[in-house]
Tab-separated table of C-alpha atoms in Angstrom:
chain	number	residue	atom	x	y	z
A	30	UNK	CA	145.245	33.805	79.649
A	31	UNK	CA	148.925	33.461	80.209
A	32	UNK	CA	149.568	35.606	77.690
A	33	UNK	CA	147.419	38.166	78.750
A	34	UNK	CA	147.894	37.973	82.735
A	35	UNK	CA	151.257	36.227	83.592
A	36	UNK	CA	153.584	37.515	80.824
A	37	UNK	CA	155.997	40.459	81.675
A	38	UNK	CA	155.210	43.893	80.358
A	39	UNK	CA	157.068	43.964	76.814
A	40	UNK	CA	159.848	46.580	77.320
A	41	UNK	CA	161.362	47.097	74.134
A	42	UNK	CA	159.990	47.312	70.657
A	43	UNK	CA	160.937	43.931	69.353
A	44	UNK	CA	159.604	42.485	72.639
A	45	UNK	CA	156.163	43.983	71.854
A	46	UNK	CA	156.314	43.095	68.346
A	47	UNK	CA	157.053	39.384	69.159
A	48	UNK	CA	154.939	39.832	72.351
A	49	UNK	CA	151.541	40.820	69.642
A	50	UNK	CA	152.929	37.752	67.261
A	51	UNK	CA	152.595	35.530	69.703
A	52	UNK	CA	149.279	36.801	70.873
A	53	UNK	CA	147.652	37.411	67.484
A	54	UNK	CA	148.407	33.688	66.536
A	55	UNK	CA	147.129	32.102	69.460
A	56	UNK	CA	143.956	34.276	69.505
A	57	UNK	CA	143.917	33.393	65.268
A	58	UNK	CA	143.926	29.554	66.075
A	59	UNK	CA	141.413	29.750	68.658
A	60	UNK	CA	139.222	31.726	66.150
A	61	UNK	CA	139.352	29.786	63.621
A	62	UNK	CA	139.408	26.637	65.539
A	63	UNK	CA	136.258	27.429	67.094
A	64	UNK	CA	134.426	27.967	63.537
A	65	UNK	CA	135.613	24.477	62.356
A	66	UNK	CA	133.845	23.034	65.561
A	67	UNK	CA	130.515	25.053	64.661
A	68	UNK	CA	131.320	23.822	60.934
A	69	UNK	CA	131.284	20.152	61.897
A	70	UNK	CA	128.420	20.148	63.958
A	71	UNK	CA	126.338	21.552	61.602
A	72	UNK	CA	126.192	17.911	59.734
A	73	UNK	CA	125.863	15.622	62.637
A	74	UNK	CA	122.653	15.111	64.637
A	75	UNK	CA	124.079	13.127	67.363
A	76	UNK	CA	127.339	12.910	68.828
A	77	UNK	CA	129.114	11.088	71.618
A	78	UNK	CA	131.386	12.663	73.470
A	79	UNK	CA	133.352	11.470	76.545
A	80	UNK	CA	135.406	13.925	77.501
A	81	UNK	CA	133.589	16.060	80.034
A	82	UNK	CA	135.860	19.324	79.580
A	83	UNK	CA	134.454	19.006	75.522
A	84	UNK	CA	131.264	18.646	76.826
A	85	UNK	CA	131.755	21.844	78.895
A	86	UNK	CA	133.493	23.526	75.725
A	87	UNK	CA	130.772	22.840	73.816
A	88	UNK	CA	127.972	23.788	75.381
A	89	UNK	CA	129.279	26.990	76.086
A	90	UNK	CA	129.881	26.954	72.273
A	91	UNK	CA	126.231	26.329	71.481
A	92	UNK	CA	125.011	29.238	73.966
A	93	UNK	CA	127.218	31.877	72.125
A	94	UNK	CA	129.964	31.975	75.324
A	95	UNK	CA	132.908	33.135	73.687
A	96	UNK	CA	136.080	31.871	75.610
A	97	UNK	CA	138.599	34.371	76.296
A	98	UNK	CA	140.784	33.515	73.346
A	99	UNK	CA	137.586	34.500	70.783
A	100	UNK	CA	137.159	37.716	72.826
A	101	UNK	CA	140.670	38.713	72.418
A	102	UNK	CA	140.991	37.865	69.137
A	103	UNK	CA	137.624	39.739	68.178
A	104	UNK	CA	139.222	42.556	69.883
A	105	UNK	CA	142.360	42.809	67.873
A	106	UNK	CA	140.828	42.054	65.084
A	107	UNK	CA	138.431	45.260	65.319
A	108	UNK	CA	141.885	47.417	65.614
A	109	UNK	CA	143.291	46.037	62.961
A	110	UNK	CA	140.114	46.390	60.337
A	111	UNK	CA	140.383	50.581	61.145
A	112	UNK	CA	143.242	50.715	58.808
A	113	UNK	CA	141.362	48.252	55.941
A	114	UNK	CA	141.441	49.766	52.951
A	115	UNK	CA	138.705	47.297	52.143
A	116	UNK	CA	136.299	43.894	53.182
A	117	UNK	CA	138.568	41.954	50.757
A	118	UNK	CA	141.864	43.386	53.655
A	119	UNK	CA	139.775	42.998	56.634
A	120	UNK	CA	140.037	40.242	59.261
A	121	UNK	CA	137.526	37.738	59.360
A	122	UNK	CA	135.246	38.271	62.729
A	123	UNK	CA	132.084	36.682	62.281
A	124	UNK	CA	131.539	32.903	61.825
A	125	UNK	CA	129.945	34.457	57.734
A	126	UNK	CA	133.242	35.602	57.296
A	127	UNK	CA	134.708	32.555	58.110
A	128	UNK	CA	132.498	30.402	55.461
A	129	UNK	CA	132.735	33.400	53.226
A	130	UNK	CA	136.321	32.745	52.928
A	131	UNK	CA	135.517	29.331	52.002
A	132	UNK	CA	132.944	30.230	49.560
A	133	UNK	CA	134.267	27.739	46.503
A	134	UNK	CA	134.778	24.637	48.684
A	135	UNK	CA	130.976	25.216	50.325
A	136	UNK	CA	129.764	26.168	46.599
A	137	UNK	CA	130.644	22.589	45.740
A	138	UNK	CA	129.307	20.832	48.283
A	139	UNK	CA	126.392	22.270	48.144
A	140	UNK	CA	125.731	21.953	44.407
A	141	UNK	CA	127.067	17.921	44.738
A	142	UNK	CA	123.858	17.526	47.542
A	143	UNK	CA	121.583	19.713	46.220
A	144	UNK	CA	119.447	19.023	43.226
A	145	UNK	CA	118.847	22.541	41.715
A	146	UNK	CA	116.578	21.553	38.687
A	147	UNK	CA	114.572	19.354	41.418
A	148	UNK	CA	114.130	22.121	43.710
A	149	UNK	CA	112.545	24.431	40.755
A	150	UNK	CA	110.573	21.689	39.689
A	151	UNK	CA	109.004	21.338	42.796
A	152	UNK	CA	108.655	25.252	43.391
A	153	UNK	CA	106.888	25.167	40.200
A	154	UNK	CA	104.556	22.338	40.861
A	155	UNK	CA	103.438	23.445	44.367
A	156	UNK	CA	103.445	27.597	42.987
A	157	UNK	CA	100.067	27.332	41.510
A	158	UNK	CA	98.750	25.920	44.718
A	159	UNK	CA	100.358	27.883	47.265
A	160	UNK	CA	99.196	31.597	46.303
A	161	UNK	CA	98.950	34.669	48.506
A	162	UNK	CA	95.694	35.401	50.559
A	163	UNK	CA	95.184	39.085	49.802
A	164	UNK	CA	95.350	41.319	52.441
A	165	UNK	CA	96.756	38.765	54.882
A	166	UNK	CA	100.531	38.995	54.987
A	167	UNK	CA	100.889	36.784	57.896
A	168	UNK	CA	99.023	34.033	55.811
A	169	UNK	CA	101.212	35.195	52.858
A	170	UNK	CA	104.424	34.407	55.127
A	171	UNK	CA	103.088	30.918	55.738
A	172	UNK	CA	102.650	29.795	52.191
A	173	UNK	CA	105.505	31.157	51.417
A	174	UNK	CA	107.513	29.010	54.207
A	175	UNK	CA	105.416	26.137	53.511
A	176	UNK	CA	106.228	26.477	49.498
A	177	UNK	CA	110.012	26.042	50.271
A	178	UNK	CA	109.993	23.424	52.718
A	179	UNK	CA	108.183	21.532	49.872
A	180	UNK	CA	111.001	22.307	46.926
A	181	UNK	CA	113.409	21.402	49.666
A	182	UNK	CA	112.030	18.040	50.179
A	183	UNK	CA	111.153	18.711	54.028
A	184	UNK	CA	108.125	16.931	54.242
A	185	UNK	CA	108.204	16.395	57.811
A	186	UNK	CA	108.333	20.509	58.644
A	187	UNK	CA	105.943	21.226	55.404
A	188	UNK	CA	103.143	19.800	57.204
A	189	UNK	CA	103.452	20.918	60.265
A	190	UNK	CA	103.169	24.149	58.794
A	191	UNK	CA	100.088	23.047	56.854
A	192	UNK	CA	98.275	22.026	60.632
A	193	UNK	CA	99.554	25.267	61.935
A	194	UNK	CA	98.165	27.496	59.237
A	195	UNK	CA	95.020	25.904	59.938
A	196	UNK	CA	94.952	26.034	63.544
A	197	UNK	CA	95.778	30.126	63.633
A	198	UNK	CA	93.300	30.666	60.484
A	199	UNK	CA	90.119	28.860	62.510
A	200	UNK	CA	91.247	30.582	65.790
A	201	UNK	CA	91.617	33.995	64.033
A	202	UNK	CA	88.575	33.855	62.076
A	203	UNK	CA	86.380	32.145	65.083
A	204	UNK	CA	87.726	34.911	67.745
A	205	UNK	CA	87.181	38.033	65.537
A	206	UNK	CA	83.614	36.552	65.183
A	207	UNK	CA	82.954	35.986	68.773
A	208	UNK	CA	82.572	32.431	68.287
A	209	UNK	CA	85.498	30.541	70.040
A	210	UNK	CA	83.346	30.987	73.571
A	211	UNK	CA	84.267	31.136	77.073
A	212	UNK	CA	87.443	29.816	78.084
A	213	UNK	CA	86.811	25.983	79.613
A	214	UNK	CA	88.611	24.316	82.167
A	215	UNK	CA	92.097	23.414	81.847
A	216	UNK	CA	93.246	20.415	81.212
A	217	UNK	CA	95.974	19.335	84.410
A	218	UNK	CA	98.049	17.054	82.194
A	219	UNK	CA	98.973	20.114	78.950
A	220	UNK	CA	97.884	23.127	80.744
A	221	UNK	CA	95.803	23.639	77.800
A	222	UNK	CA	92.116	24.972	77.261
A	223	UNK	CA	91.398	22.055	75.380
A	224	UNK	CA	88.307	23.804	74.136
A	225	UNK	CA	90.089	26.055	72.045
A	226	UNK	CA	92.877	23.016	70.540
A	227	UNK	CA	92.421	22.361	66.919
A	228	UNK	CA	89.559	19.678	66.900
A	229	UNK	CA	87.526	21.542	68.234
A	230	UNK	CA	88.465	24.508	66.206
A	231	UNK	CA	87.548	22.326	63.072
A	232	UNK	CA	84.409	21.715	64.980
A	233	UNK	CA	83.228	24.940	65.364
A	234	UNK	CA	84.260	26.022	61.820
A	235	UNK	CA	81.722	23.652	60.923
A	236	UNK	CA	78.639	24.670	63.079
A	237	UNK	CA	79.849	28.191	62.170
A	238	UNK	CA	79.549	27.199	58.367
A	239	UNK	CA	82.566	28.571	57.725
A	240	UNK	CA	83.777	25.159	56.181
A	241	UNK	CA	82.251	22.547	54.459
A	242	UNK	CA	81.429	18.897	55.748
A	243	UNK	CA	83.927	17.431	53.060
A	244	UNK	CA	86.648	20.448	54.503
A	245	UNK	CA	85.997	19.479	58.409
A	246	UNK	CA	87.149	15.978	56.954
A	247	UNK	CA	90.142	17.159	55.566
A	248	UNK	CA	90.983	19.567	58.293
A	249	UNK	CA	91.027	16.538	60.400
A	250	UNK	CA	93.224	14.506	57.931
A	251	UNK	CA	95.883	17.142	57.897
A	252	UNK	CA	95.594	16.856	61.614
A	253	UNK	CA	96.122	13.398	61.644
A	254	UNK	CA	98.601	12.725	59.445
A	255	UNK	CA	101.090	15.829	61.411
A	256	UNK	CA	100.371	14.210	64.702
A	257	UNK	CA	102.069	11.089	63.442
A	258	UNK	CA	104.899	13.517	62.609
A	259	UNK	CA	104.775	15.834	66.233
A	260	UNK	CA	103.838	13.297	68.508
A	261	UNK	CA	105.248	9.920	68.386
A	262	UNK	CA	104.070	7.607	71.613
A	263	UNK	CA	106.383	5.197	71.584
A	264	UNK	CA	109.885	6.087	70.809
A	265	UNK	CA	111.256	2.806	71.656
A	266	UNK	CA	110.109	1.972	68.080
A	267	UNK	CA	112.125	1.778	64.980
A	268	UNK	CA	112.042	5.456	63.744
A	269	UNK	CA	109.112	5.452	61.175
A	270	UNK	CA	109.135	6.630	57.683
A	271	UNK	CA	108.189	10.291	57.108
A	272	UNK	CA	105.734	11.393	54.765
A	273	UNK	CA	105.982	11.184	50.659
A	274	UNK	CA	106.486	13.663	48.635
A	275	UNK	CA	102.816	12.282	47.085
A	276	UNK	CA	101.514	13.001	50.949
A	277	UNK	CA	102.977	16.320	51.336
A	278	UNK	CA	101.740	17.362	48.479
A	279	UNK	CA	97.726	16.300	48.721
A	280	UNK	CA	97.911	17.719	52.545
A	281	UNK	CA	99.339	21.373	51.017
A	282	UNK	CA	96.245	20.875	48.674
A	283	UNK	CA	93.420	20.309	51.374
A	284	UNK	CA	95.099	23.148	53.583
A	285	UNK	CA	94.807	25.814	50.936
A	286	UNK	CA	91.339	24.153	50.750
A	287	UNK	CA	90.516	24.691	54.079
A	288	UNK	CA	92.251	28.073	54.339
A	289	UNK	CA	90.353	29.614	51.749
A	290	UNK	CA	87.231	28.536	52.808
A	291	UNK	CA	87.480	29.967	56.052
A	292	UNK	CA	88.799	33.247	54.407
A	293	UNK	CA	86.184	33.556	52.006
A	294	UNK	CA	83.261	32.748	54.035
């Protein structure tokens, strides 16, 4: 800001030269400053900060509020990429070009955490299961997510997905049918039409015959088992264990069960 607003006018052209020196390098540690506070938060979950200034900085970090330094420096750095010959000459810009210019150190990293012959085991082993509905790309999109999270070991967000993908199947299915009903009263504590939630929507998939006794009984163990995951009542507790990899995997099973009964029917 000083730079910028309380500096004299450069006359000469060694005072501008030392004048954009100056500038460029402030503006260049702010930049890149900036990206190695976005690169250390991306490992933490929780911090503590007690600096209320950080706080501030932060936060406006997280919101994507450049300070004036980053909006300088993306400035001149946009003048100065007109004359690149190439990518490899340009100025970094973005926070990818920042990590792209660390591209060996991340590689490492993330081949040191990141078990690759695990994660293609796993792809294989839920790949038979998880195939796509034809026709239905949104359903597609869905397996597809819910076929990573499992190689990736994120049991926790794989069924979540698996009670989702059932909840917006039986609504789907049960609307385009005329079957979901009139809308009931709402309930005052969600501000939900709990007439339409997702036991009920197993429900009427069953009087509807669109799935099985034995697949209302699994619908309703998938349901169970992610509400122990999305809603935890007391959370003075000791944080529970999440789900096994045995778990996920039987509760991708009975969703594509489920799923494809609906479908089909």
């Amino acid at each position: 800001m000083e730079m910028s607003y309380e500096r004299a006018v450069p006359r000469e052209v060694n005072e501008f030269s030392e004048y954009l020196d100056e500038l460029f390098d402030i503006c260049i540690r702010g930049f890149f400053l900036r990206n190695e506070i976005l690169a250390s938060l991306a490992e933490p979950v929780r911090i503590e900060i007690s600096d209320k200034n950080i706080v501030g900085d932060l936060n406006r970090i997280r919101a994507d509020k450049d300070p004036y330094v980053i909006r300088q420096y993306k400035s001149l750095a946009k003048l100065a990429n007109v004359n690149a010959g190439s990518d490899h000459e340009k100025i970094p810009i973005s926070i990818g070009d920042f990590v792209h210019d660390q591209f060996d150190e991340n590689l490492g990293r993330y081949m040191s955490e990141f078990d690759v012959s695990d994660y293609y085991s796993k792809k294989i082993q839920i790949g038979c299961l998880v195939v796509g509905y034809q026709g239905d790309k949104s359903i597609d999109t869905y397996y597809s997510e819910i076929r990573e999270a499992y190689a990736h070991g994120l049991h926790r967000a794989c069924i979540s997905l698996c009670r989702a993908l059932i909840e917006i199947v039986l609504h789907e299915i049960l609307n385009r049918k005329g079957l979901l009903g009139s809308t009931g009263a709402v309930n005052i504590k969600t501000g939900r039409d709990d007439r339409n939630n997702l036991p009920c929507l197993i429900n009427k998939a069953k009087r509807a015959d669109l799935i099985s006794f034995d697949e209302k009984e699994l619908a309703f163990e998938i349901k169970k088992t992610a509400e122990k995951i999305l809603h935890r009542k007391d959370r003075t507790k000791q944080e529970e264990p999440g789900p096994t990899q045995s778990e996920t995997y039987t509760a991708i099973k009975n969703t594509i069960i489920v799923v494809e009964s609906a479908l089909q029917r």
